[in-house]
Amino acid sequence: MSKEPAIINIFANEDKFSTNTAQLLKRKLEQSGFAVPDTFDPQAELIVCVGGDGSFLKTLQELRFPDIPFVGINTRHLGFFQELQPDKLDEFIFNYRQGKYTVQELKTVGAVVRDKDAVYEYTALNEIMIKGDESRPIHLNLSIGDNFIERFSGDGVLIATPAGSTAYNYSLGGSIVDPRLSLLQVTPIAPMNTTAYRCFTSSIVLPADLSVHVVPEFEIERGVRIVVDGIEHHHGPVQEIAAKISPFIVKLIRFENYDFWTKVKSKFL
C-alpha cells in the first residue's frame, strides 16, 4: 500500500513577487512528492509563509497558533523571522528532505481583557500593546504579580516576548533579548516624567512566572486599544487587563547556518 504524501501548507501575502514565489514553490514541492493543498490542512507537517514578518504574524493570528512548524521565505524588507531567500527554494527542499534543520521554539504572550459584559483573550508572538482609544495620554494602574507598581501616564505600555524584543520594543528603546530566555519585557510608550507624573522611563524585565495587571483610569466614554502583533482591537471601558506568558509555542524551522546574534548583527548593526 502506497504511503500518502506529506502535506505542506503555503501562505503568501498579496504582493505579486510573493504570490509568484509561492506558486513556484508549490510546483517544486509537488515535483518532489509533497502534497500542497489550496486551503489550510491541519494535518500538514509544515507551513511555509512567503512574505515579510508582517505576513508571518498575520498568518499566525489567522490560523490561531497551530502546533505545526513554520518556515518563512522573505520577499519583503527586514525579514527577521523569515529564514529563506526566494532564490534558495531548491536548497530548502533538499535540506528539508534530508532533515538538515532544527526547530526553534518561541514563547508567546497572552492577555485577558475584562469589561463589564465580556472577557476577551488574545495571543501574540511579538507584543501586546495597551493604548488609549483616542490620540491622548492614558492613565494605567500597573501591577506586577500582586504588587502595585505605579500609576502610568503616557501613550501606553508594550508587553513584549523575547522574540518581539527586536520589533517595536526595540524602537521604543527596549532591550534585545535572546529568544532562548523565558521572560516578558514591559516597555513604556512616551511616558510622562514631570512633577505631576512620575513614571518608569525604561523597560521592566519580568520572569516567566509573573503576570502584569493593568487597570485603566479614564472617563466612562473612553475606550482602550489592544494592539496584538500589529492588529488593533477596540474596547469600551475596561475593568482589567492581565498579561502573562502564554502556553502557545511557535515552532520555526532553522537551518544549519542560523544564529540569532548573527541575524541581529546583519539586520540592525
mmCIF file of C-alpha atoms in Angstrom:
data_model
loop_
_atom_site.group_PDB
_atom_site.id
_atom_site.type_symbol
_atom_site.label_atom_id
_atom_site.label_comp_id
_atom_site.label_asym_id
_atom_site.label_seq_id
_atom_site.Cartn_x
_atom_site.Cartn_y
_atom_site.Cartn_z
ATOM 1 C CA MET A 1 0.000 0.000 0.000
ATOM 2 C CA SER A 2 1.486 3.346 -1.065
ATOM 3 C CA LYS A 3 2.280 5.945 1.565
ATOM 4 C CA GLU A 4 0.299 9.184 1.490
ATOM 5 C CA PRO A 5 2.463 12.187 0.527
ATOM 6 C CA ALA A 6 3.468 14.579 3.285
ATOM 7 C CA ILE A 7 1.372 17.755 3.316
ATOM 8 C CA ILE A 8 2.876 21.255 3.287
ATOM 9 C CA ASN A 9 0.729 24.388 3.537
ATOM 10 C CA ILE A 10 1.843 27.557 1.738
ATOM 11 C CA PHE A 11 0.603 31.060 2.589
ATOM 12 C CA ALA A 12 1.680 34.245 0.806
ATOM 13 C CA ASN A 13 0.817 37.920 1.013
ATOM 14 C CA GLU A 14 -0.853 39.629 -1.955
ATOM 15 C CA ASP A 15 2.365 41.079 -3.352
ATOM 16 C CA LYS A 16 2.985 39.815 -6.902
ATOM 17 C CA PHE A 17 6.534 38.693 -6.151
ATOM 18 C CA SER A 18 5.293 36.750 -3.103
ATOM 19 C CA THR A 19 2.458 35.038 -4.996
ATOM 20 C CA ASN A 20 4.782 34.122 -7.860
ATOM 21 C CA THR A 21 7.315 32.714 -5.391
ATOM 22 C CA ALA A 22 4.568 30.703 -3.667
ATOM 23 C CA GLN A 23 3.351 29.266 -6.981
ATOM 24 C CA LEU A 24 6.905 28.294 -7.972
ATOM 25 C CA LEU A 25 7.492 26.659 -4.595
ATOM 26 C CA LYS A 26 4.215 24.732 -4.892
ATOM 27 C CA ARG A 27 5.299 23.282 -8.243
ATOM 28 C CA LYS A 28 8.730 22.340 -6.901
ATOM 29 C CA LEU A 29 7.291 20.701 -3.772
ATOM 30 C CA GLU A 30 4.760 18.687 -5.776
ATOM 31 C CA GLN A 31 7.527 17.562 -8.142
ATOM 32 C CA SER A 32 9.418 16.418 -5.043
ATOM 33 C CA GLY A 33 6.494 14.281 -3.853
ATOM 34 C CA PHE A 34 4.786 16.610 -1.367
ATOM 35 C CA ALA A 35 1.098 17.473 -1.356
ATOM 36 C CA VAL A 36 0.277 21.212 -1.298
ATOM 37 C CA PRO A 37 -3.430 21.914 -0.711
ATOM 38 C CA ASP A 38 -5.095 25.148 -1.797
ATOM 39 C CA THR A 39 -6.525 25.738 1.699
ATOM 40 C CA PHE A 40 -5.177 25.155 5.186
ATOM 41 C CA ASP A 41 -4.864 21.479 6.124
ATOM 42 C CA PRO A 42 -4.419 20.893 9.885
ATOM 43 C CA GLN A 43 -2.714 17.561 9.101
ATOM 44 C CA ALA A 44 0.207 19.332 7.402
ATOM 45 C CA GLU A 45 3.708 18.736 8.714
ATOM 46 C CA LEU A 46 4.948 22.211 7.734
ATOM 47 C CA ILE A 47 3.627 25.701 6.970
ATOM 48 C CA VAL A 48 5.577 27.922 4.577
ATOM 49 C CA CYS A 49 4.891 31.649 4.836
ATOM 50 C CA VAL A 50 6.004 33.774 1.869
ATOM 51 C CA GLY A 51 6.327 37.496 2.549
ATOM 52 C CA GLY A 52 7.748 39.566 5.374
ATOM 53 C CA ASP A 53 7.468 39.493 9.144
ATOM 54 C CA GLY A 54 4.044 41.141 8.992
ATOM 55 C CA SER A 55 2.703 38.391 6.731
ATOM 56 C CA PHE A 56 4.111 35.757 9.060
ATOM 57 C CA LEU A 57 2.490 37.320 12.136
ATOM 58 C CA LYS A 58 -0.823 37.738 10.300
ATOM 59 C CA THR A 59 -0.770 34.072 9.282
ATOM 60 C CA LEU A 60 -0.130 33.038 12.885
ATOM 61 C CA GLN A 61 -3.107 35.063 14.057
ATOM 62 C CA GLU A 62 -5.433 33.798 11.327
ATOM 63 C CA LEU A 63 -4.504 30.153 11.970
ATOM 64 C CA ARG A 64 -4.699 30.635 15.772
ATOM 65 C CA PHE A 65 -1.172 29.445 16.517
ATOM 66 C CA PRO A 66 -1.298 25.866 15.194
ATOM 67 C CA ASP A 67 1.054 23.216 16.553
ATOM 68 C CA ILE A 68 2.803 22.909 13.194
ATOM 69 C CA PRO A 69 6.332 24.149 12.406
ATOM 70 C CA PHE A 70 6.701 27.229 10.203
ATOM 71 C CA VAL A 71 9.385 28.337 7.805
ATOM 72 C CA GLY A 72 9.470 31.765 6.186
ATOM 73 C CA ILE A 73 10.591 32.913 2.745
ATOM 74 C CA ASN A 74 11.482 36.592 2.832
ATOM 75 C CA THR A 75 10.173 38.667 -0.085
ATOM 76 C CA ARG A 76 9.970 41.954 1.822
ATOM 77 C CA HIS A 77 12.454 44.083 3.784
ATOM 78 C CA LEU A 78 13.583 43.159 7.298
ATOM 79 C CA GLY A 79 12.503 39.518 7.393
ATOM 80 C CA PHE A 80 13.672 38.813 10.921
ATOM 81 C CA PHE A 81 11.543 35.685 11.320
ATOM 82 C CA GLN A 82 11.917 34.620 7.698
ATOM 83 C CA GLU A 83 14.626 32.030 7.207
ATOM 84 C CA LEU A 84 14.991 31.733 3.425
ATOM 85 C CA GLN A 85 15.528 33.826 0.320
ATOM 86 C CA PRO A 86 13.404 33.214 -2.821
ATOM 87 C CA ASP A 87 16.416 32.055 -4.837
ATOM 88 C CA LYS A 88 17.091 29.190 -2.394
ATOM 89 C CA LEU A 89 13.943 27.104 -2.956
ATOM 90 C CA ASP A 90 15.734 24.020 -4.292
ATOM 91 C CA GLU A 91 18.265 24.169 -1.472
ATOM 92 C CA PHE A 92 15.417 24.489 1.042
ATOM 93 C CA ILE A 93 13.582 21.429 -0.318
ATOM 94 C CA PHE A 94 16.783 19.348 -0.339
ATOM 95 C CA ASN A 95 17.789 20.285 3.208
ATOM 96 C CA TYR A 96 14.251 19.783 4.495
ATOM 97 C CA ARG A 97 14.021 16.303 2.966
ATOM 98 C CA GLN A 98 17.413 15.451 4.442
ATOM 99 C CA GLY A 99 16.372 16.668 7.894
ATOM 100 C CA LYS A 100 19.183 19.229 7.988
ATOM 101 C CA TYR A 101 17.416 21.672 10.270
ATOM 102 C CA THR A 102 16.461 22.352 13.864
ATOM 103 C CA VAL A 103 13.194 23.568 15.373
ATOM 104 C CA GLN A 104 13.350 26.818 17.333
ATOM 105 C CA GLU A 105 10.564 27.181 19.902
ATOM 106 C CA LEU A 106 9.415 30.738 20.597
ATOM 107 C CA LYS A 107 7.395 31.846 23.615
ATOM 108 C CA THR A 108 4.203 33.878 23.169
ATOM 109 C CA VAL A 109 2.382 36.374 25.384
ATOM 110 C CA GLY A 110 -1.299 36.137 26.232
ATOM 111 C CA ALA A 111 -3.691 38.786 27.534
ATOM 112 C CA VAL A 112 -7.128 38.552 29.099
ATOM 113 C CA VAL A 113 -9.237 41.712 28.760
ATOM 114 C CA ARG A 114 -12.258 42.077 31.031
ATOM 115 C CA ASP A 115 -15.005 44.633 30.692
ATOM 116 C CA LYS A 116 -18.372 44.734 32.421
ATOM 117 C CA ASP A 117 -20.009 42.487 29.811
ATOM 118 C CA ALA A 118 -17.411 40.038 28.455
ATOM 119 C CA VAL A 119 -13.937 38.525 28.593
ATOM 120 C CA TYR A 120 -11.601 38.593 25.584
ATOM 121 C CA GLU A 121 -8.411 36.576 25.132
ATOM 122 C CA TYR A 122 -5.504 37.451 22.851
ATOM 123 C CA THR A 123 -2.201 35.787 21.984
ATOM 124 C CA ALA A 124 0.833 37.397 20.345
ATOM 125 C CA LEU A 125 4.267 36.264 19.258
ATOM 126 C CA ASN A 126 5.829 39.739 19.327
ATOM 127 C CA GLU A 127 3.915 42.013 21.650
ATOM 128 C CA ILE A 128 0.657 43.227 23.093
ATOM 129 C CA MET A 129 0.193 46.996 23.404
ATOM 130 C CA ILE A 130 -2.278 48.824 25.613
ATOM 131 C CA LYS A 131 -3.090 52.331 24.387
ATOM 132 C CA GLY A 132 -5.864 54.875 24.626
ATOM 133 C CA ASP A 133 -8.630 54.668 22.061
ATOM 134 C CA GLU A 134 -8.094 58.357 21.279
ATOM 135 C CA SER A 135 -4.935 60.303 20.488
ATOM 136 C CA ARG A 136 -4.336 61.472 24.032
ATOM 137 C CA PRO A 137 -2.423 60.171 27.065
ATOM 138 C CA ILE A 138 -3.834 57.261 29.016
ATOM 139 C CA HIS A 139 -3.527 56.614 32.751
ATOM 140 C CA LEU A 140 -2.933 52.992 33.741
ATOM 141 C CA ASN A 141 -2.573 51.441 37.181
ATOM 142 C CA LEU A 142 0.212 48.917 36.713
ATOM 143 C CA SER A 143 0.762 45.903 38.990
ATOM 144 C CA ILE A 144 3.269 43.060 38.734
ATOM 145 C CA GLY A 145 2.046 39.895 40.382
ATOM 146 C CA ASP A 146 0.172 41.057 43.466
ATOM 147 C CA ASN A 147 2.212 44.238 43.877
ATOM 148 C CA PHE A 148 1.072 47.657 42.692
ATOM 149 C CA ILE A 149 3.970 49.369 40.901
ATOM 150 C CA GLU A 150 2.858 52.721 39.539
ATOM 151 C CA ARG A 151 0.163 54.878 38.003
ATOM 152 C CA PHE A 152 1.487 55.123 34.487
ATOM 153 C CA SER A 153 0.708 58.176 32.365
ATOM 154 C CA GLY A 154 1.674 58.358 28.702
ATOM 155 C CA ASP A 155 0.729 56.899 25.331
ATOM 156 C CA GLY A 156 0.606 53.344 26.665
ATOM 157 C CA VAL A 157 2.645 50.268 27.536
ATOM 158 C CA LEU A 158 4.015 47.438 25.422
ATOM 159 C CA ILE A 159 4.425 43.884 26.735
ATOM 160 C CA ALA A 160 6.954 42.035 24.593
ATOM 161 C CA THR A 161 8.261 38.493 24.340
ATOM 162 C CA PRO A 162 11.944 37.768 23.680
ATOM 163 C CA ALA A 163 11.014 37.166 20.023
ATOM 164 C CA GLY A 164 9.308 40.566 19.951
ATOM 165 C CA SER A 165 12.190 42.368 21.626
ATOM 166 C CA THR A 166 13.660 43.222 18.208
ATOM 167 C CA ALA A 167 10.375 44.677 16.898
ATOM 168 C CA TYR A 168 8.531 47.795 18.157
ATOM 169 C CA ASN A 169 10.014 47.197 21.588
ATOM 170 C CA TYR A 170 13.464 47.914 20.167
ATOM 171 C CA SER A 171 12.218 51.125 18.514
ATOM 172 C CA LEU A 172 10.952 52.284 21.918
ATOM 173 C CA GLY A 173 14.370 51.798 23.498
ATOM 174 C CA GLY A 174 13.709 48.345 24.929
ATOM 175 C CA SER A 175 16.378 45.663 25.180
ATOM 176 C CA ILE A 176 17.143 42.964 22.626
ATOM 177 C CA VAL A 177 16.586 39.611 24.343
ATOM 178 C CA ASP A 178 17.864 36.213 23.273
ATOM 179 C CA PRO A 179 14.778 34.106 22.356
ATOM 180 C CA ARG A 180 16.110 31.187 24.407
ATOM 181 C CA LEU A 181 15.214 33.123 27.555
ATOM 182 C CA SER A 182 11.757 32.889 29.116
ATOM 183 C CA LEU A 183 10.630 36.344 30.208
ATOM 184 C CA LEU A 184 8.433 39.332 29.470
ATOM 185 C CA GLN A 185 9.519 42.918 28.913
ATOM 186 C CA VAL A 186 7.223 45.813 29.809
ATOM 187 C CA THR A 187 8.227 48.932 27.887
ATOM 188 C CA PRO A 188 6.622 52.374 28.305
ATOM 189 C CA ILE A 189 5.381 54.284 25.267
ATOM 190 C CA ALA A 190 6.053 58.042 25.598
ATOM 191 C CA PRO A 191 5.877 58.086 29.417
ATOM 192 C CA MET A 192 5.331 61.333 31.279
ATOM 193 C CA ASN A 193 8.005 62.156 33.819
ATOM 194 C CA THR A 194 7.229 65.534 35.381
ATOM 195 C CA THR A 195 6.482 66.936 38.821
ATOM 196 C CA ALA A 196 2.861 65.848 38.273
ATOM 197 C CA TYR A 197 3.539 62.377 36.848
ATOM 198 C CA ARG A 198 6.414 60.083 37.786
ATOM 199 C CA CYS A 199 6.681 57.024 35.521
ATOM 200 C CA PHE A 200 9.247 54.430 34.593
ATOM 201 C CA THR A 201 11.121 55.576 31.517
ATOM 202 C CA SER A 202 12.883 52.276 30.774
ATOM 203 C CA SER A 203 11.763 48.678 30.329
ATOM 204 C CA ILE A 204 10.901 46.331 33.162
ATOM 205 C CA VAL A 205 12.039 42.719 32.675
ATOM 206 C CA LEU A 206 9.966 40.014 34.380
ATOM 207 C CA PRO A 207 10.480 36.269 34.915
ATOM 208 C CA ALA A 208 8.078 33.896 33.220
ATOM 209 C CA ASP A 209 6.078 33.134 36.375
ATOM 210 C CA LEU A 210 4.968 36.734 36.952
ATOM 211 C CA SER A 211 1.956 38.368 35.325
ATOM 212 C CA VAL A 212 1.254 42.013 34.505
ATOM 213 C CA HIS A 213 -2.051 43.574 35.567
ATOM 214 C CA VAL A 214 -3.285 46.855 34.129
ATOM 215 C CA VAL A 215 -6.368 48.732 35.331
ATOM 216 C CA PRO A 216 -7.166 51.756 33.143
ATOM 217 C CA GLU A 217 -8.235 55.053 34.677
ATOM 218 C CA PHE A 218 -10.305 57.089 32.237
ATOM 219 C CA GLU A 219 -13.687 58.671 31.718
ATOM 220 C CA ILE A 220 -16.567 56.285 31.095
ATOM 221 C CA GLU A 221 -16.915 57.170 27.398
ATOM 222 C CA ARG A 222 -13.279 56.488 26.577
ATOM 223 C CA GLY A 223 -12.097 53.086 25.402
ATOM 224 C CA VAL A 224 -8.839 51.194 25.097
ATOM 225 C CA ARG A 225 -6.925 49.876 22.094
ATOM 226 C CA ILE A 226 -5.335 46.450 22.461
ATOM 227 C CA VAL A 227 -2.803 46.018 19.646
ATOM 228 C CA VAL A 228 -1.870 42.364 19.131
ATOM 229 C CA ASP A 229 1.105 41.855 16.794
ATOM 230 C CA GLY A 230 0.012 44.989 14.921
ATOM 231 C CA ILE A 231 -3.698 44.122 14.777
ATOM 232 C CA GLU A 232 -5.896 46.623 16.615
ATOM 233 C CA HIS A 233 -8.847 45.664 18.799
ATOM 234 C CA HIS A 234 -11.041 48.430 20.205
ATOM 235 C CA HIS A 235 -12.750 48.040 23.558
ATOM 236 C CA GLY A 236 -15.124 50.138 25.578
ATOM 237 C CA PRO A 237 -14.489 50.808 29.266
ATOM 238 C CA VAL A 238 -12.205 48.015 30.509
ATOM 239 C CA GLN A 239 -12.038 46.763 34.072
ATOM 240 C CA GLU A 240 -8.700 44.928 33.896
ATOM 241 C CA ILE A 241 -6.091 43.589 31.500
ATOM 242 C CA ALA A 242 -3.903 40.684 32.646
ATOM 243 C CA ALA A 243 -0.912 39.555 30.595
ATOM 244 C CA LYS A 244 1.478 36.652 31.063
ATOM 245 C CA ILE A 245 3.468 34.054 29.152
ATOM 246 C CA SER A 246 1.049 32.067 27.000
ATOM 247 C CA PRO A 247 1.052 28.255 26.699
ATOM 248 C CA PHE A 248 1.179 28.560 22.900
ATOM 249 C CA ILE A 249 4.587 27.858 21.348
ATOM 250 C CA VAL A 250 5.571 28.918 17.838
ATOM 251 C CA LYS A 251 7.899 26.449 16.119
ATOM 252 C CA LEU A 252 10.253 27.828 13.479
ATOM 253 C CA ILE A 253 12.414 25.728 11.174
ATOM 254 C CA ARG A 254 16.020 26.889 11.302
ATOM 255 C CA PHE A 255 18.727 25.560 9.013
ATOM 256 C CA GLU A 256 22.356 24.843 9.800
ATOM 257 C CA ASN A 257 23.721 28.353 9.269
ATOM 258 C CA TYR A 258 21.158 30.102 11.534
ATOM 259 C CA ASP A 259 22.371 32.030 14.585
ATOM 260 C CA PHE A 260 20.234 34.600 16.401
ATOM 261 C CA TRP A 261 23.029 37.054 17.178
ATOM 262 C CA THR A 262 24.439 36.839 13.649
ATOM 263 C CA LYS A 263 20.978 37.780 12.363
ATOM 264 C CA VAL A 264 20.734 40.646 14.883
ATOM 265 C CA LYS A 265 24.065 41.974 13.637
ATOM 266 C CA SER A 266 23.071 41.693 9.974
ATOM 267 C CA LYS A 267 19.664 43.344 10.468
ATOM 268 C CA PHE A 268 20.415 46.096 12.971
ATOM 269 C CA LEU A 269 24.132 46.922 13.011
#
